[in-house]
Amino acid sequence: MAAPTPLIAGNWKMNGLRASLAEARAIANGAAGSRARVAICPPNLLIHQMCEMLSGTEVLVGGQDAHWEMSGAFTGDVSAQMLADAGAKLVILGHSERRTGYRETDEIVARKTQAALAAGLEPIVCVGETLEERKAGHALAVVTGQVRGSLPADLAGKAFSVAYEPVWAIGTGLTPTTSEIEEMHRAIRATLSEMFGAASAAAPILYGGSVKPSNAREILHAAEVGGALVGGASLKAEDFLAIVRAV
Ligand code: PEP
């Protein structure tokens, strides 16, 4: 089975006003002809305009979260169907900032993933251990447990990716060693294969957590690393493009 096409996705989190659309335009210009698929996940209010602006380019637009229901009495929430209607093609689900800040469990992430698939979105499902879990020697068990609990059976044969993001590496400047990343990515690959069979080899396993131009090449060329989910360094076109070019 051929290696999955790499995906480099930028997670803008709660950053970006309409003026930031210029950065997305610069990313699209610089990413043309790239070896990787490139996506930007801006705040919801920018999605529609960004989709219109980037239509005809190779850069995809994604959401950062979506509700498990398609509509209803959920004040302040956004559904997968709404994201798709605005032009999004992907959605990040189960980011640690949502698991921690909004108490999202594996079960909730799995329901959200089902909703994303039903709306025709490609899910990027995030998993990752805390520093305490790593220090206690539980990282592999925690992360493979999250993969089993957060990825619904409906993903079989569908386009999706898993993002391994150690919680302690997000926004901290810290990163695991290359061999720690490879060990975890191999364990995730084996779990996907048990759950979904050989077809799951097409799903890239992204690494996320303090990826920047200076460490991107080493991380992106590690075994079983099929791309990156990039937070802080995705906000500046120059930095994000340097990561895209490191694939
Ligand atoms: C993220 O939030 O998904 C992330 C990886 O952030 P950063 O790159 O800033 O660590």
CSV table of C-alpha atoms and ligand atoms in Angstrom, one decimal:
chain,number,residue,atom,x,y,z
A,1,MET,CA,0.0,0.0,0.0
A,2,ALA,CA,1.4,3.4,-1.0
A,3,ALA,CA,2.2,5.9,1.8
A,4,PRO,CA,-0.6,8.4,2.5
A,5,THR,CA,-0.4,11.8,0.9
A,6,PRO,CA,1.0,14.1,3.6
A,7,LEU,CA,-1.3,16.7,5.1
A,8,ILE,CA,0.0,19.9,6.7
A,9,ALA,CA,-2.9,21.6,8.6
A,10,GLY,CA,-2.7,25.0,10.3
A,11,ASN,CA,-4.9,25.4,13.4
A,12,TRP,CA,-5.3,29.1,14.0
A,13,LYS,CA,-7.2,28.5,17.2
A,14,MET,CA,-9.0,31.7,18.5
A,15,ASN,CA,-6.6,34.0,16.4
A,16,GLY,CA,-7.4,35.9,13.3
A,17,LEU,CA,-9.5,38.8,12.2
A,18,ARG,CA,-10.6,39.6,8.6
A,19,ALA,CA,-7.3,41.3,8.0
A,20,SER,CA,-5.6,37.8,8.5
A,21,LEU,CA,-7.2,36.6,5.3
A,22,ALA,CA,-4.2,38.2,3.6
A,23,GLU,CA,-2.0,35.6,5.4
A,24,ALA,CA,-4.2,32.8,4.0
A,25,ARG,CA,-3.8,34.3,0.5
A,26,ALA,CA,0.0,34.3,0.9
A,27,ILE,CA,-0.1,30.7,2.1
A,28,ALA,CA,-2.1,29.7,-1.0
A,29,ASN,CA,0.3,31.4,-3.3
A,30,GLY,CA,3.3,29.8,-1.7
A,31,ALA,CA,1.8,26.4,-1.3
A,32,ALA,CA,0.9,26.0,-5.0
A,33,GLY,CA,2.5,22.7,-6.4
A,34,SER,CA,3.4,21.5,-2.9
A,35,ARG,CA,4.0,17.7,-2.3
A,36,ALA,CA,1.6,17.9,0.7
A,37,ARG,CA,-2.1,18.7,0.9
A,38,VAL,CA,-2.3,22.0,2.8
A,39,ALA,CA,-5.2,23.1,5.0
A,40,ILE,CA,-6.0,26.2,7.1
A,41,CYS,CA,-8.4,25.9,10.0
A,42,PRO,CA,-9.3,29.4,11.0
A,43,PRO,CA,-11.9,30.6,13.5
A,44,ASN,CA,-15.5,29.9,12.3
A,45,LEU,CA,-16.3,33.5,11.4
A,46,LEU,CA,-13.6,33.5,8.7
A,47,ILE,CA,-14.4,30.2,7.1
A,48,HIS,CA,-16.9,31.3,4.5
A,49,GLN,CA,-14.8,34.3,3.3
A,50,MET,CA,-11.6,32.2,3.3
A,51,CYS,CA,-13.3,29.5,1.3
A,52,GLU,CA,-14.4,32.0,-1.3
A,53,MET,CA,-11.0,33.6,-1.4
A,54,LEU,CA,-9.1,30.3,-1.8
A,55,SER,CA,-11.5,28.7,-4.2
A,56,GLY,CA,-9.4,27.6,-7.2
A,57,THR,CA,-6.3,27.2,-5.1
A,58,GLU,CA,-4.9,23.9,-3.7
A,59,VAL,CA,-5.4,25.0,-0.1
A,60,LEU,CA,-8.3,23.5,1.8
A,61,VAL,CA,-10.2,25.2,4.7
A,62,GLY,CA,-11.3,23.4,7.8
A,63,GLY,CA,-13.1,24.0,11.1
A,64,GLN,CA,-11.6,23.5,14.6
A,65,ASP,CA,-14.6,21.7,16.1
A,66,ALA,CA,-18.2,20.8,15.3
A,67,HIS,CA,-21.2,19.6,17.4
A,68,TRP,CA,-22.4,16.0,17.3
A,69,GLU,CA,-25.9,17.1,16.2
A,70,MET,CA,-26.6,18.8,12.9
A,71,SER,CA,-28.9,21.5,14.3
A,72,GLY,CA,-30.9,22.3,17.4
A,73,ALA,CA,-31.0,24.1,20.8
A,74,PHE,CA,-27.2,24.3,21.3
A,75,THR,CA,-26.5,28.0,21.9
A,76,GLY,CA,-23.2,29.1,20.6
A,77,ASP,CA,-22.3,25.8,18.9
A,78,VAL,CA,-21.6,25.2,15.2
A,79,SER,CA,-22.5,21.9,13.4
A,80,ALA,CA,-20.6,20.0,10.9
A,81,GLN,CA,-23.3,20.6,8.3
A,82,MET,CA,-22.8,24.4,8.9
A,83,LEU,CA,-19.1,24.1,8.3
A,84,ALA,CA,-19.6,22.1,5.1
A,85,ASP,CA,-22.3,24.7,4.0
A,86,ALA,CA,-19.7,27.5,4.5
A,87,GLY,CA,-17.3,25.6,2.3
A,88,ALA,CA,-15.1,23.7,4.8
A,89,LYS,CA,-13.7,20.4,3.7
A,90,LEU,CA,-12.1,19.2,6.9
A,91,VAL,CA,-12.6,19.6,10.7
A,92,ILE,CA,-10.3,19.1,13.7
A,93,LEU,CA,-12.0,17.1,16.4
A,94,GLY,CA,-10.9,16.2,20.0
A,95,HIS,CA,-8.2,18.8,20.2
A,96,SER,CA,-6.7,18.6,23.7
A,97,GLU,CA,-7.8,22.2,24.3
A,98,ARG,CA,-11.4,20.9,23.9
A,99,ARG,CA,-10.9,17.7,25.7
A,100,THR,CA,-9.5,19.7,28.7
A,101,GLY,CA,-11.3,23.0,28.5
A,102,TYR,CA,-14.7,21.6,27.5
A,103,ARG,CA,-14.5,18.1,29.1
A,104,GLU,CA,-14.8,16.3,25.8
A,105,THR,CA,-14.5,12.6,26.3
A,106,ASP,CA,-13.6,9.9,23.7
A,107,GLU,CA,-17.3,9.2,23.3
A,108,ILE,CA,-18.1,12.8,22.5
A,109,VAL,CA,-15.2,13.0,20.0
A,110,ALA,CA,-16.5,9.8,18.4
A,111,ARG,CA,-20.0,11.2,18.0
A,112,LYS,CA,-18.6,14.4,16.6
A,113,THR,CA,-16.6,12.4,14.1
A,114,GLN,CA,-19.7,10.6,13.0
A,115,ALA,CA,-21.4,13.9,12.5
A,116,ALA,CA,-18.5,15.2,10.5
A,117,LEU,CA,-18.6,12.2,8.2
A,118,ALA,CA,-22.3,12.5,7.8
A,119,ALA,CA,-21.8,16.1,6.7
A,120,GLY,CA,-19.1,15.1,4.2
A,121,LEU,CA,-16.2,16.6,6.1
A,122,GLU,CA,-12.8,14.9,6.5
A,123,PRO,CA,-12.1,14.6,10.2
A,124,ILE,CA,-8.7,15.2,11.8
A,125,VAL,CA,-9.0,13.4,15.2
A,126,CYS,CA,-6.6,14.5,17.8
A,127,VAL,CA,-5.1,12.3,20.6
A,128,GLY,CA,-2.2,12.8,23.0
A,129,GLU,CA,-1.0,12.2,26.5
A,130,THR,CA,-0.3,14.6,29.3
A,131,LEU,CA,3.2,15.0,30.8
A,132,GLU,CA,2.1,13.1,33.9
A,133,GLU,CA,0.9,10.2,31.8
A,134,ARG,CA,4.2,10.1,29.9
A,135,LYS,CA,6.2,10.3,33.1
A,136,ALA,CA,4.2,7.4,34.6
A,137,GLY,CA,5.0,5.3,31.5
A,138,HIS,CA,1.4,5.3,30.3
A,139,ALA,CA,1.7,7.3,27.1
A,140,LEU,CA,1.2,4.4,24.7
A,141,ALA,CA,-1.7,3.0,26.5
A,142,VAL,CA,-3.4,6.4,26.9
A,143,VAL,CA,-3.0,7.3,23.3
A,144,THR,CA,-4.0,4.0,21.7
A,145,GLY,CA,-7.0,4.0,24.1
A,146,GLN,CA,-8.0,7.4,22.8
A,147,VAL,CA,-7.7,6.1,19.2
A,148,ARG,CA,-9.9,3.2,20.0
A,149,GLY,CA,-12.5,5.3,21.9
A,150,SER,CA,-12.6,8.4,19.6
A,151,LEU,CA,-12.6,6.8,16.2
A,152,PRO,CA,-16.0,5.4,15.2
A,153,ALA,CA,-16.5,2.3,13.0
A,154,ASP,CA,-18.0,4.6,10.3
A,155,LEU,CA,-14.5,5.7,9.5
A,156,ALA,CA,-13.8,2.4,7.7
A,157,GLY,CA,-12.9,3.3,4.0
A,158,LYS,CA,-13.3,7.0,4.6
A,159,ALA,CA,-10.8,9.8,4.3
A,160,PHE,CA,-9.5,10.9,7.8
A,161,SER,CA,-6.4,11.5,9.7
A,162,VAL,CA,-5.2,11.1,13.3
A,163,ALA,CA,-3.1,13.9,14.9
A,164,TYR,CA,-0.8,12.7,17.7
A,165,GLU,CA,-0.4,15.8,19.8
A,166,PRO,CA,1.3,15.3,23.2
A,167,VAL,CA,-0.5,17.8,25.4
A,168,TRP,CA,2.8,18.9,27.0
A,169,ALA,CA,4.2,19.8,23.6
A,170,ILE,CA,1.4,22.1,22.4
A,171,GLY,CA,2.4,25.7,22.5
A,172,THR,CA,5.3,25.0,24.8
A,173,GLY,CA,8.3,24.8,22.5
A,174,LEU,CA,8.9,21.3,23.8
A,175,THR,CA,8.8,18.3,21.5
A,176,PRO,CA,9.3,14.5,22.0
A,177,THR,CA,12.4,12.9,20.6
A,178,THR,CA,12.2,11.6,17.1
A,179,SER,CA,12.2,8.0,18.4
A,180,GLU,CA,9.4,8.8,20.9
A,181,ILE,CA,7.4,10.2,18.0
A,182,GLU,CA,8.1,7.1,15.8
A,183,GLU,CA,7.2,4.7,18.6
A,184,MET,CA,3.9,6.5,19.1
A,185,HIS,CA,3.1,6.8,15.4
A,186,ARG,CA,3.8,3.0,14.9
A,187,ALA,CA,1.5,2.2,17.8
A,188,ILE,CA,-1.3,4.3,16.3
A,189,ARG,CA,-0.7,2.8,12.9
A,190,ALA,CA,-1.0,-0.7,14.4
A,191,THR,CA,-4.2,0.3,16.2
A,192,LEU,CA,-5.8,1.7,13.1
A,193,SER,CA,-4.9,-1.4,11.2
A,194,GLU,CA,-6.6,-3.6,13.9
A,195,MET,CA,-9.6,-1.4,13.9
A,196,PHE,CA,-10.1,-0.7,10.2
A,197,GLY,CA,-7.9,-3.1,8.3
A,198,ALA,CA,-5.5,-2.6,5.5
A,199,ALA,CA,-7.4,0.4,4.0
A,200,SER,CA,-6.5,2.5,7.0
A,201,ALA,CA,-2.9,2.7,5.7
A,202,ALA,CA,-4.2,5.6,3.5
A,203,ALA,CA,-4.9,7.7,6.6
A,204,PRO,CA,-2.0,10.0,7.5
A,205,ILE,CA,-0.9,10.2,11.1
A,206,LEU,CA,0.0,13.8,11.8
A,207,TYR,CA,2.3,15.0,14.5
A,208,GLY,CA,1.4,18.2,16.3
A,209,GLY,CA,3.1,20.1,19.1
A,210,SER,CA,5.5,23.0,18.7
A,211,VAL,CA,6.3,22.2,15.0
A,212,LYS,CA,8.2,25.1,13.6
A,213,PRO,CA,10.5,25.7,10.6
A,214,SER,CA,13.6,24.6,12.5
A,215,ASN,CA,12.3,21.2,13.5
A,216,ALA,CA,9.9,20.4,10.7
A,217,ARG,CA,12.2,18.5,8.5
A,218,GLU,CA,13.3,16.0,11.1
A,219,ILE,CA,9.8,15.5,12.4
A,220,LEU,CA,8.2,15.2,9.0
A,221,HIS,CA,10.7,12.6,7.8
A,222,ALA,CA,10.3,10.4,10.9
A,223,ALA,CA,8.8,6.9,10.4
A,224,GLU,CA,5.0,6.9,10.1
A,225,VAL,CA,4.7,10.7,10.3
A,226,GLY,CA,2.3,11.7,7.6
A,227,GLY,CA,2.2,15.4,8.1
A,228,ALA,CA,1.7,18.0,10.8
A,229,LEU,CA,-1.0,19.8,12.7
A,230,VAL,CA,0.6,23.2,13.3
A,231,GLY,CA,-0.7,25.8,15.8
A,232,GLY,CA,1.4,28.9,16.5
A,233,ALA,CA,3.6,28.6,13.4
A,234,SER,CA,0.6,28.5,11.1
A,235,LEU,CA,-0.3,32.1,11.8
A,236,LYS,CA,2.6,33.5,9.7
A,237,ALA,CA,2.6,32.5,6.1
A,238,GLU,CA,6.4,32.5,5.9
A,239,ASP,CA,6.7,30.0,8.9
A,240,PHE,CA,3.9,27.8,7.7
A,241,LEU,CA,5.2,27.6,4.2
A,242,ALA,CA,8.6,26.7,5.5
A,243,ILE,CA,6.9,23.7,7.2
A,244,VAL,CA,5.0,22.8,4.1
A,245,ARG,CA,8.3,22.8,2.1
A,246,ALA,CA,9.9,20.6,4.6
A,247,VAL,CA,7.7,17.6,3.6
B,1,PEP,C1,-2.1,22.7,18.1
B,1,PEP,O1,-2.7,23.5,18.8
B,1,PEP,O2,-2.7,21.8,17.5
B,1,PEP,C2,-0.7,22.8,18.1
B,1,PEP,C3,0.0,21.8,17.6
B,1,PEP,O3,-0.1,24.0,18.6
B,1,PEP,P1,1.4,24.5,18.5
B,1,PEP,O4,1.9,24.1,17.1
B,1,PEP,O5,1.4,25.9,18.7
B,1,PEP,O6,2.1,23.7,19.5
